[in-house]
Amino acid sequence: MNTTLKILFYDTKSYDRDSFQEALSSFFGIEIEYTKSDLDPRTAALAEGFDAVCAFVSSDIGTKTVEILHQKGIRLILMRCAGFNNVDLETAKKYDIRVMRVPGYSPEAVAEHAMALALAANRRLHKAYNKVRENDFSLSGLMGFNFYEKTAGIIGTGKIGAAMCRICQGFGMKVIAFDVYENPELKGFVEYVSLEKLLSDSDVISLHCPLMDSTYHLINIDTIRQMKDGVILVNTSRGALVKTDDLIEGIRMHKFAGVGLDVYEEETNNVFEDRSDEILEHSTTARLLSFPNVMITSHQGFFTREALNAIAETTLQNADDFIAGRESTNDI
C-alpha cells in the first residue's frame, strides 16, 4: 500500500466535503477524492487506484459491490455512519477488507430530532404552518395533548435511546424502556418493562434499536394492536423496524394520534435527493404523506454541525488507525 492512503468518498454532498476538508487538516498521509455517485455495483469500479472507500448508510455494499472493490484493490471500507446492515460483512471478511464505522457521533442530535418529530406530529405543526401561510388562522385539526405526566416508551437504550430518555424526563414524563441489555446509567429514573407492557402503557413510543433479524418489522399489526389508542409513534432508527403496510393499516384504524418518521422502508432512493420534479409511482411515501397526522423528514436526525464534525473526525481517525495497523473499537 502507498504511504499515502487514498480514499474515494462516495455520495458527496457539499456539507460532507466542508466538514471532512476541515477535519483533514489534523491528519497526515490521507488524501480524499470526492464523487457525487453513490456506491453500488455500477460505481464500485470507480475505486480503481484507491486504497479505501468512504460510504454512507444508503450505499449498496452487497456481495457484488464488495467483490468489485476487492478486484480494484480496496482494503478498507469506511462507513461514515453507525449503521452497517447494508454491508456484506462476510464477503468483506473473505477478501480481508477491513470495515470501520462511526458508532456514535452525536446521540443528542438524533434524540432531539426524535422529540421534535413527536412534538410536531402531536401539535400538527406541519399543518399549522401551511394553514397560516394560506391565511387560515383557525385551530381546527390542530389539537394535541400534553406530554407532561404522560408515559414515554423507549425501545432501545443505547446512547441515542438514553439521550431520548433524558429528554423525556425533562418534559416531566414517566419513562419506561425495553431493551435486551439494561443501561445502568438510566436506572435512577427509567423503569425497564416487557415489550408488551411498554406497548400497552406508553403514550409516546420512540424506536432507538438496531436493525437485526430479531427487530425486523418489530412494529407490525400485532404489536400495533397492543398499543394504546391515540399513541404517538416515532422512528429515527431504521426504516425496516416498522412494517409499513401494517403501519398504514394502523393509521386507518385510528390507532395513532401522530406518527413521526425520519426513516422508512422505501427511503433508499429518496435519501438526501431532490425528487420534486418526479412522479413517484406506487409510492409508499406518498401514501404515508396523505395522512394528516403523519410527519416525515428525510433521514436528517444526524444533521447538526456537531454531528458532522464528529463523523468527519472519527472517520479520519479510523483511516489513521488503519494506516498504523492499530486495532479499533470501531471495527465491525
Short mmCIF file of C-alpha atoms in Angstrom, two decimals:
data_model
loop_
_atom_site.label_atom_id
_atom_site.label_comp_id
_atom_site.label_asym_id
_atom_site.label_seq_id
_atom_site.Cartn_x
_atom_site.Cartn_y
_atom_site.Cartn_z
CA MET A 1 0.00 0.00 0.00
CA ASN A 2 1.20 3.53 -0.72
CA THR A 3 2.47 5.63 2.16
CA THR A 4 -0.49 7.92 1.46
CA LEU A 5 -3.94 6.41 1.96
CA LYS A 6 -6.13 7.41 -0.96
CA ILE A 7 -9.85 7.44 -0.20
CA LEU A 8 -12.67 7.69 -2.72
CA PHE A 9 -15.55 9.46 -0.99
CA TYR A 10 -18.92 8.39 -2.43
CA ASP A 11 -22.25 10.25 -2.47
CA THR A 12 -20.65 13.59 -1.66
CA LYS A 13 -22.80 16.49 -0.55
CA SER A 14 -21.41 20.00 -0.04
CA TYR A 15 -21.66 19.69 3.74
CA ASP A 16 -19.71 16.40 3.65
CA ARG A 17 -16.85 17.99 1.73
CA ASP A 18 -16.77 21.02 4.04
CA SER A 19 -16.66 19.01 7.27
CA PHE A 20 -14.12 16.45 6.02
CA GLN A 21 -11.80 19.02 4.47
CA GLU A 22 -11.77 20.97 7.71
CA ALA A 23 -11.01 17.85 9.75
CA LEU A 24 -8.40 16.62 7.25
CA SER A 25 -6.02 19.41 8.25
CA SER A 26 -5.37 17.50 11.51
CA PHE A 27 -4.42 14.25 9.76
CA PHE A 28 -1.40 13.38 7.64
CA GLY A 29 -0.93 10.75 4.97
CA ILE A 30 -4.58 10.79 3.88
CA GLU A 31 -5.93 12.05 0.55
CA ILE A 32 -9.63 12.23 -0.33
CA GLU A 33 -11.22 12.45 -3.75
CA TYR A 34 -14.93 13.19 -3.81
CA THR A 35 -17.60 11.89 -6.18
CA LYS A 36 -21.34 12.58 -6.23
CA SER A 37 -22.04 8.98 -7.26
CA ASP A 38 -23.23 6.64 -4.55
CA LEU A 39 -21.51 3.32 -4.01
CA ASP A 40 -23.21 0.35 -5.67
CA PRO A 41 -22.24 -2.41 -8.14
CA ARG A 42 -22.32 0.06 -11.05
CA THR A 43 -19.97 2.61 -9.44
CA ALA A 44 -17.65 0.35 -7.43
CA ALA A 45 -15.20 0.22 -10.35
CA LEU A 46 -14.53 3.94 -9.86
CA ALA A 47 -12.45 2.93 -6.85
CA GLU A 48 -9.60 1.63 -9.02
CA GLY A 49 -6.36 3.26 -7.90
CA PHE A 50 -7.65 3.98 -4.40
CA ASP A 51 -6.91 2.21 -1.12
CA ALA A 52 -10.21 2.85 0.63
CA VAL A 53 -13.76 3.95 0.04
CA CYS A 54 -15.99 6.06 2.27
CA ALA A 55 -19.71 5.29 2.12
CA PHE A 56 -22.98 6.05 3.89
CA VAL A 57 -25.97 4.14 5.20
CA SER A 58 -27.80 4.48 1.87
CA SER A 59 -24.97 2.88 -0.16
CA ASP A 60 -25.39 -0.60 -1.66
CA ILE A 61 -22.37 -2.54 -0.39
CA GLY A 62 -23.67 -6.02 -1.04
CA THR A 63 -21.81 -9.05 -2.34
CA LYS A 64 -21.31 -7.77 -5.89
CA THR A 65 -20.07 -4.37 -4.74
CA VAL A 66 -17.58 -5.88 -2.29
CA GLU A 67 -16.29 -8.29 -4.94
CA ILE A 68 -15.63 -5.41 -7.34
CA LEU A 69 -13.96 -3.37 -4.60
CA HIS A 70 -11.69 -6.34 -3.91
CA GLN A 71 -10.82 -6.60 -7.60
CA LYS A 72 -9.88 -2.92 -7.59
CA GLY A 73 -7.54 -3.35 -4.62
CA ILE A 74 -9.66 -1.77 -1.89
CA ARG A 75 -8.57 -2.82 1.60
CA LEU A 76 -10.75 -0.55 3.74
CA ILE A 77 -14.43 0.43 3.77
CA LEU A 78 -15.09 3.48 5.92
CA MET A 79 -18.74 3.86 6.93
CA ARG A 80 -19.41 7.45 7.94
CA CYS A 81 -22.44 6.34 9.96
CA ALA A 82 -23.38 3.95 12.75
CA GLY A 83 -25.44 1.54 10.66
CA PHE A 84 -23.82 -1.22 8.63
CA ASN A 85 -26.71 -3.54 7.69
CA ASN A 86 -26.12 -2.51 4.05
CA VAL A 87 -22.63 -4.08 4.06
CA ASP A 88 -21.94 -7.73 3.18
CA LEU A 89 -19.55 -8.33 6.07
CA GLU A 90 -18.95 -11.99 5.26
CA THR A 91 -17.69 -11.19 1.76
CA ALA A 92 -15.58 -8.32 3.12
CA LYS A 93 -14.01 -10.68 5.65
CA LYS A 94 -13.42 -13.27 2.92
CA TYR A 95 -11.36 -10.73 0.97
CA ASP A 96 -9.66 -9.30 4.07
CA ILE A 97 -11.31 -5.89 3.60
CA ARG A 98 -11.48 -4.04 6.88
CA VAL A 99 -14.81 -2.34 7.64
CA MET A 100 -14.96 0.52 10.15
CA ARG A 101 -17.81 2.75 11.25
CA VAL A 102 -18.74 5.72 13.42
CA PRO A 103 -20.69 4.08 16.26
CA GLY A 104 -21.63 7.33 17.97
CA TYR A 105 -21.34 10.85 16.66
CA SER A 106 -23.98 12.90 18.42
CA PRO A 107 -26.63 10.87 20.22
CA GLU A 108 -28.32 14.09 21.26
CA ALA A 109 -28.72 15.18 17.62
CA VAL A 110 -30.87 12.14 16.79
CA ALA A 111 -32.72 12.13 20.11
CA GLU A 112 -33.58 15.83 19.83
CA HIS A 113 -34.90 15.22 16.32
CA ALA A 114 -37.00 12.32 17.61
CA MET A 115 -38.58 14.60 20.19
CA ALA A 116 -39.07 17.31 17.54
CA LEU A 117 -40.95 14.78 15.39
CA ALA A 118 -43.07 13.69 18.35
CA LEU A 119 -43.98 17.29 19.17
CA ALA A 120 -44.62 18.22 15.54
CA ALA A 121 -46.86 15.21 14.98
CA ASN A 122 -48.69 15.82 18.25
CA ARG A 123 -49.36 19.52 17.69
CA ARG A 124 -49.71 19.19 13.89
CA LEU A 125 -47.01 21.81 13.30
CA HIS A 126 -46.74 20.86 9.61
CA LYS A 127 -50.46 21.50 9.17
CA ALA A 128 -50.42 24.67 11.28
CA TYR A 129 -47.58 26.14 9.22
CA ASN A 130 -49.40 25.53 5.94
CA LYS A 131 -52.73 26.82 7.30
CA VAL A 132 -51.22 30.14 8.40
CA ARG A 133 -49.49 30.53 5.03
CA GLU A 134 -52.97 30.32 3.49
CA ASN A 135 -54.24 32.97 5.94
CA ASP A 136 -56.25 30.31 7.74
CA PHE A 137 -55.88 31.07 11.43
CA SER A 138 -58.46 28.57 12.68
CA LEU A 139 -57.42 25.85 15.12
CA SER A 140 -59.48 23.01 13.70
CA GLY A 141 -57.49 19.81 13.28
CA LEU A 142 -54.57 21.02 15.40
CA MET A 143 -55.42 19.71 18.88
CA GLY A 144 -52.75 17.66 20.63
CA PHE A 145 -52.15 16.51 24.20
CA ASN A 146 -49.73 17.46 26.97
CA PHE A 147 -46.60 15.33 27.21
CA TYR A 148 -46.24 16.34 30.87
CA GLU A 149 -47.07 13.41 33.17
CA LYS A 150 -47.64 11.09 30.21
CA THR A 151 -45.65 7.87 29.65
CA ALA A 152 -42.80 7.67 27.17
CA GLY A 153 -41.80 4.21 25.98
CA ILE A 154 -38.25 3.97 24.63
CA ILE A 155 -37.35 0.83 22.69
CA GLY A 156 -33.57 0.53 22.71
CA THR A 157 -31.48 2.33 25.34
CA GLY A 158 -28.06 2.67 23.79
CA LYS A 159 -26.51 6.12 23.51
CA ILE A 160 -29.33 7.63 21.42
CA GLY A 161 -32.11 5.91 23.34
CA ALA A 162 -30.53 7.04 26.62
CA ALA A 163 -30.43 10.64 25.36
CA MET A 164 -34.12 10.34 24.44
CA CYS A 165 -34.89 9.04 27.93
CA ARG A 166 -33.28 12.11 29.46
CA ILE A 167 -35.19 14.45 27.13
CA CYS A 168 -38.49 12.78 28.04
CA GLN A 169 -37.64 13.05 31.73
CA GLY A 170 -37.04 16.77 31.19
CA PHE A 171 -40.57 17.06 29.80
CA GLY A 172 -41.91 15.63 33.07
CA MET A 173 -42.82 12.30 31.53
CA LYS A 174 -42.72 8.88 33.16
CA VAL A 175 -40.07 6.96 31.21
CA ILE A 176 -40.27 3.20 30.64
CA ALA A 177 -37.98 1.22 28.38
CA PHE A 178 -37.44 -2.13 26.72
CA ASP A 179 -34.01 -3.48 25.78
CA VAL A 180 -32.23 -6.81 25.82
CA TYR A 181 -29.45 -5.07 27.76
CA GLU A 182 -30.39 -2.63 30.52
CA ASN A 183 -28.39 0.60 30.65
CA PRO A 184 -27.16 1.10 34.25
CA GLU A 185 -26.86 4.86 33.71
CA LEU A 186 -30.65 5.09 33.42
CA LYS A 187 -31.66 3.02 36.44
CA GLY A 188 -32.40 6.06 38.59
CA PHE A 189 -35.33 7.28 36.50
CA VAL A 190 -36.13 4.67 33.83
CA GLU A 191 -38.21 1.57 34.53
CA TYR A 192 -37.41 -1.41 32.32
CA VAL A 193 -40.51 -3.37 31.35
CA SER A 194 -41.52 -6.08 28.90
CA LEU A 195 -42.20 -5.07 25.30
CA GLU A 196 -45.87 -5.94 25.79
CA LYS A 197 -46.20 -3.62 28.80
CA LEU A 198 -44.35 -0.83 27.02
CA LEU A 199 -46.67 -1.06 24.04
CA SER A 200 -49.82 -1.07 26.16
CA ASP A 201 -48.80 1.66 28.64
CA SER A 202 -46.99 4.26 26.50
CA ASP A 203 -48.46 7.49 25.19
CA VAL A 204 -45.35 8.15 23.11
CA ILE A 205 -43.22 5.31 21.68
CA SER A 206 -39.79 6.06 20.20
CA LEU A 207 -37.64 3.47 18.41
CA HIS A 208 -33.88 3.51 19.02
CA CYS A 209 -32.79 -0.08 18.42
CA PRO A 210 -30.55 -1.52 15.68
CA LEU A 211 -31.97 -3.44 12.73
CA MET A 212 -31.37 -7.17 13.20
CA ASP A 213 -33.31 -10.34 12.47
CA SER A 214 -34.91 -10.04 15.90
CA THR A 215 -36.04 -6.44 15.36
CA TYR A 216 -37.05 -6.62 11.68
CA HIS A 217 -40.69 -5.44 11.46
CA LEU A 218 -40.79 -5.13 15.24
CA ILE A 219 -43.71 -2.78 14.71
CA ASN A 220 -46.35 -4.77 12.86
CA ILE A 221 -50.12 -5.16 13.01
CA ASP A 222 -49.90 -7.40 16.10
CA THR A 223 -47.72 -5.02 18.10
CA ILE A 224 -49.73 -2.03 16.83
CA ARG A 225 -52.93 -3.60 18.19
CA GLN A 226 -51.25 -3.85 21.62
CA MET A 227 -50.69 -0.08 21.71
CA LYS A 228 -52.95 2.48 23.34
CA ASP A 229 -55.44 4.23 21.13
CA GLY A 230 -54.09 7.72 20.42
CA VAL A 231 -50.42 6.79 20.79
CA ILE A 232 -47.63 8.71 19.06
CA LEU A 233 -45.02 6.56 17.28
CA VAL A 234 -41.60 7.92 16.30
CA ASN A 235 -38.88 6.15 14.31
CA THR A 236 -35.46 7.76 13.85
CA SER A 237 -33.55 4.48 13.81
CA ARG A 238 -34.04 2.10 10.85
CA GLY A 239 -36.94 2.04 8.43
CA ALA A 240 -37.43 -1.74 8.45
CA LEU A 241 -38.16 -1.75 12.18
CA VAL A 242 -41.68 -0.82 11.05
CA LYS A 243 -43.73 -2.86 8.59
CA THR A 244 -45.06 -0.01 6.50
CA ASP A 245 -48.21 -1.67 5.19
CA ASP A 246 -49.20 -2.55 8.75
CA LEU A 247 -48.42 0.98 9.91
CA ILE A 248 -50.76 2.34 7.22
CA GLU A 249 -53.44 -0.11 8.35
CA GLY A 250 -52.95 1.08 11.93
CA ILE A 251 -53.29 4.72 10.88
CA ARG A 252 -56.52 3.88 9.06
CA MET A 253 -57.73 2.13 12.24
CA HIS A 254 -57.25 5.50 14.03
CA LYS A 255 -54.75 3.86 16.39
CA PHE A 256 -52.28 6.77 16.24
CA ALA A 257 -52.62 10.37 17.35
CA GLY A 258 -49.48 11.01 15.35
CA VAL A 259 -46.61 9.31 13.57
CA GLY A 260 -43.16 10.84 13.12
CA LEU A 261 -40.73 9.14 10.73
CA ASP A 262 -37.20 10.15 9.86
CA VAL A 263 -36.62 6.70 8.34
CA TYR A 264 -38.93 4.37 6.46
CA GLU A 265 -38.68 1.26 4.32
CA GLU A 266 -38.88 2.98 0.94
CA GLU A 267 -36.35 5.70 1.70
CA THR A 268 -33.27 4.33 -0.11
CA ASN A 269 -33.89 6.16 -3.40
CA ASN A 270 -35.03 9.30 -1.62
CA VAL A 271 -32.34 9.90 1.00
CA PHE A 272 -30.82 13.36 0.50
CA GLU A 273 -32.09 13.56 -3.10
CA ASP A 274 -34.28 16.22 -4.74
CA ARG A 275 -37.06 14.32 -6.49
CA SER A 276 -39.52 17.20 -6.61
CA ASP A 277 -39.83 17.03 -10.40
CA GLU A 278 -40.59 13.31 -10.46
CA ILE A 279 -43.83 11.36 -10.31
CA LEU A 280 -43.30 8.67 -7.68
CA GLU A 281 -45.34 5.73 -8.91
CA HIS A 282 -46.59 3.19 -6.35
CA SER A 283 -45.03 5.34 -3.66
CA THR A 284 -45.46 4.24 -0.06
CA THR A 285 -44.07 7.63 0.91
CA ALA A 286 -46.93 9.37 -0.88
CA ARG A 287 -49.45 7.11 0.88
CA LEU A 288 -47.98 8.00 4.27
CA LEU A 289 -47.93 11.71 3.46
CA SER A 290 -51.62 11.57 2.58
CA PHE A 291 -52.47 11.21 6.27
CA PRO A 292 -52.80 14.48 8.22
CA ASN A 293 -51.24 13.06 11.39
CA VAL A 294 -48.02 11.79 9.77
CA MET A 295 -44.82 13.83 9.81
CA ILE A 296 -41.92 12.63 7.63
CA THR A 297 -38.40 14.02 7.35
CA SER A 298 -35.55 12.83 5.13
CA HIS A 299 -33.13 10.98 7.39
CA GLN A 300 -31.95 14.24 8.93
CA GLY A 301 -31.78 13.18 12.55
CA PHE A 302 -27.98 13.25 12.50
CA PHE A 303 -27.78 16.55 10.62
CA THR A 304 -26.22 19.04 13.03
CA ARG A 305 -22.87 20.83 12.87
CA GLU A 306 -21.66 18.96 15.92
CA ALA A 307 -22.60 15.58 14.45
CA LEU A 308 -20.98 16.27 11.07
CA ASN A 309 -17.76 17.36 12.75
CA ALA A 310 -17.75 14.23 14.91
CA ILE A 311 -18.42 11.98 11.89
CA ALA A 312 -15.50 13.50 9.98
CA GLU A 313 -13.11 13.31 12.94
CA THR A 314 -13.97 9.69 13.76
CA THR A 315 -13.89 8.50 10.14
CA LEU A 316 -10.47 10.04 9.59
CA GLN A 317 -9.23 8.61 12.89
CA ASN A 318 -10.41 5.21 11.66
CA ALA A 319 -8.38 5.74 8.48
CA ASP A 320 -5.36 6.75 10.57
CA ASP A 321 -5.72 3.61 12.72
CA PHE A 322 -5.81 1.54 9.53
CA ILE A 323 -2.61 3.16 8.26
CA ALA A 324 -0.86 2.49 11.57
CA GLY A 325 -2.19 -1.07 11.80
CA ARG A 326 -3.92 -0.31 15.10
CA GLU A 327 -6.95 -2.20 16.35
CA SER A 328 -10.05 -0.11 16.96
CA THR A 329 -13.34 -0.44 18.77
CA ASN A 330 -14.88 0.97 15.57
CA ASP A 331 -14.10 -2.18 13.61
CA ILE A 332 -17.21 -4.07 12.54
#
